[in-house]
mmCIF file of C-alpha atoms in Angstrom:
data_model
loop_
_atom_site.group_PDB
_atom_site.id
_atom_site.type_symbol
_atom_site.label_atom_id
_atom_site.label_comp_id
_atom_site.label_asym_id
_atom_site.label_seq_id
_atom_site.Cartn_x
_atom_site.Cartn_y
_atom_site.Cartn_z
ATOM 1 C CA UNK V 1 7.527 7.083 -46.477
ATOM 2 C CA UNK V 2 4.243 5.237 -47.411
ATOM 3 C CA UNK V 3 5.284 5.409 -51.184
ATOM 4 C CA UNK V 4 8.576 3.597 -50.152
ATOM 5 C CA UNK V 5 6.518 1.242 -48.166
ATOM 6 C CA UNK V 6 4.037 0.767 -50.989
ATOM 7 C CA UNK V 7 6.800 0.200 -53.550
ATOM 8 C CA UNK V 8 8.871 -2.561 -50.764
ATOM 9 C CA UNK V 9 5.551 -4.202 -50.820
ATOM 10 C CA UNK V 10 4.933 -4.680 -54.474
ATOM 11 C CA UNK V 11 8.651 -5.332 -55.373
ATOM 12 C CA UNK V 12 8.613 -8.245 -53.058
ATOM 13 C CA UNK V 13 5.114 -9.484 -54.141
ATOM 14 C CA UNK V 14 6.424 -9.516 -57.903
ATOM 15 C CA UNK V 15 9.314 -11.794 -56.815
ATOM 16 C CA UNK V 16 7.304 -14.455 -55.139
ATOM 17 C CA UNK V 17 6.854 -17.655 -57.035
ATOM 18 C CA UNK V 18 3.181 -19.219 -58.804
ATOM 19 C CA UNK V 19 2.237 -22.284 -56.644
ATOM 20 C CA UNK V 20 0.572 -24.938 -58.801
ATOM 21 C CA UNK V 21 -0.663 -28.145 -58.407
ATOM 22 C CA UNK V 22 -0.573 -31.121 -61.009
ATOM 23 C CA UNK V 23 -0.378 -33.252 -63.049
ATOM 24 C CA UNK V 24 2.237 -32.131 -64.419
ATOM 25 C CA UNK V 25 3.721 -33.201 -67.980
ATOM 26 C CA UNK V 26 6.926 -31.472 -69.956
ATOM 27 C CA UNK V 27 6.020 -31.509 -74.305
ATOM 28 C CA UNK V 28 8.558 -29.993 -76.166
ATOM 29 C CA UNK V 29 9.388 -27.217 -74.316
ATOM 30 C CA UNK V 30 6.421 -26.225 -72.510
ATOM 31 C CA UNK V 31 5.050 -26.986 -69.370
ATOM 32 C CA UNK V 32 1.234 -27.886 -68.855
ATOM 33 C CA UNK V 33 -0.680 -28.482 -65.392
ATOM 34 C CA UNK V 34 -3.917 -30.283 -65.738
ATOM 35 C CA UNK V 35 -3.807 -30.242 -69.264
ATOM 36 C CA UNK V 36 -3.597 -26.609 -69.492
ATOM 37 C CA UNK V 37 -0.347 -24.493 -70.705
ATOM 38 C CA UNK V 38 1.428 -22.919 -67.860
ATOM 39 C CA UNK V 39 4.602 -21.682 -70.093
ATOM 40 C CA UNK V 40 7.599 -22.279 -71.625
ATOM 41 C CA UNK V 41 10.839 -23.153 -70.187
ATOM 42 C CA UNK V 42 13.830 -20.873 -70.409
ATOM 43 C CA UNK V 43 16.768 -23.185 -72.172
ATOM 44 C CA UNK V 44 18.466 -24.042 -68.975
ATOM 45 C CA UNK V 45 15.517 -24.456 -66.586
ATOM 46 C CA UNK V 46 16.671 -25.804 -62.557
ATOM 47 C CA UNK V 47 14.187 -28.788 -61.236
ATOM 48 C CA UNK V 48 14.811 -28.778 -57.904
ATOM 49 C CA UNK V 49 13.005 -30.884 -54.839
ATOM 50 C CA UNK V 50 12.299 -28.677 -51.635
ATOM 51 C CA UNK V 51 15.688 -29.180 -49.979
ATOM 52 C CA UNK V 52 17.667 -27.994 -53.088
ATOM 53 C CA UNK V 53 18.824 -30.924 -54.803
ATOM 54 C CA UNK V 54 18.837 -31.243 -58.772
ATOM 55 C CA UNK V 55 15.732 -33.776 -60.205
ATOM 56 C CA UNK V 56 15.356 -34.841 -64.016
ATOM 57 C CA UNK V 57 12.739 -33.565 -65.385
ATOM 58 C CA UNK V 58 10.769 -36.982 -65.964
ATOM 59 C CA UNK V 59 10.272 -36.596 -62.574
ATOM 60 C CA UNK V 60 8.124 -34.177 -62.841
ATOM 61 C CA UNK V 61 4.871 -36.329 -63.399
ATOM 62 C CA UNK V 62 4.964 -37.441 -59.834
ATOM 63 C CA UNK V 63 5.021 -34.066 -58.396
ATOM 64 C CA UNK V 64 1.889 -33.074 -56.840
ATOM 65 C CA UNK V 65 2.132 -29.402 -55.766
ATOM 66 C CA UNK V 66 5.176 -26.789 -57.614
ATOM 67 C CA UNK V 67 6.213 -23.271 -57.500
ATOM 68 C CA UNK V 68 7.469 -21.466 -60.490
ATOM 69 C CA UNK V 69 9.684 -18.828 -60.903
ATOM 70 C CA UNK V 70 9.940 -16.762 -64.363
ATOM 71 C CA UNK V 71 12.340 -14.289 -65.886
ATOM 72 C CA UNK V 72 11.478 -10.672 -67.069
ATOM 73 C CA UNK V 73 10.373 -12.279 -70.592
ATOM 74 C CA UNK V 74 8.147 -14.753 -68.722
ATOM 75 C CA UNK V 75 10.116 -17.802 -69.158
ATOM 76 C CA UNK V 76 9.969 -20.434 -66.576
ATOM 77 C CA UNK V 77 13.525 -20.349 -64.997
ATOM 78 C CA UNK V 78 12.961 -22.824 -61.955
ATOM 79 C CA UNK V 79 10.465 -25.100 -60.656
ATOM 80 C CA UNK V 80 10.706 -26.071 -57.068
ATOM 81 C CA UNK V 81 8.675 -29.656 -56.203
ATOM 82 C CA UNK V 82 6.956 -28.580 -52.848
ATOM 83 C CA UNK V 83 5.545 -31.972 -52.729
ATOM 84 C CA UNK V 84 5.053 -35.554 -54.072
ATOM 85 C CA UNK V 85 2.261 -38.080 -55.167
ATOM 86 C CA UNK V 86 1.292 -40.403 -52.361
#
């Protein structure tokens, strides 16, 4: 039973998202915070806002905080804006 528990417990840890905060910028098909290279974008990558509708991705550079959420080959598949510049 605490194996099962164990296992629950990682499995759902591995599916939560990497919180970031910016800026944020888009070059080629990478995506860098502060500067720094967070990774590359799967070819059909969702930008969403908190309340699930579709952004482009130029608005990206106003975002101020962002989860991520990558594939098994470590591709960035979405990107949820949590929030915004003031």
């Amino acid at each position: 039973m605490r194996r099962l528990m164990l296992g629950l417990m990682l499995f759902t840890f591995s599916l939560a998202g990497e919180i970031l905060q910016g800026p944020f910028a888009i070059k080629g098909n990478h995506l860098y915070a502060k500067d720094k290279l967070v990774g590359t974008l799967a070819k059909s990558v969702a930008i969403i806002k908190i309340d699930g509708s579709a952004v482009n991705p130029e608005s990206l550079q106003f975002a101020r905080i962002v989860e991520i959420e990558k594939d098994s080959m470590g591709n960035i598949i979405k990107i949820r804006i949590l929030g915004w510049e003031d």
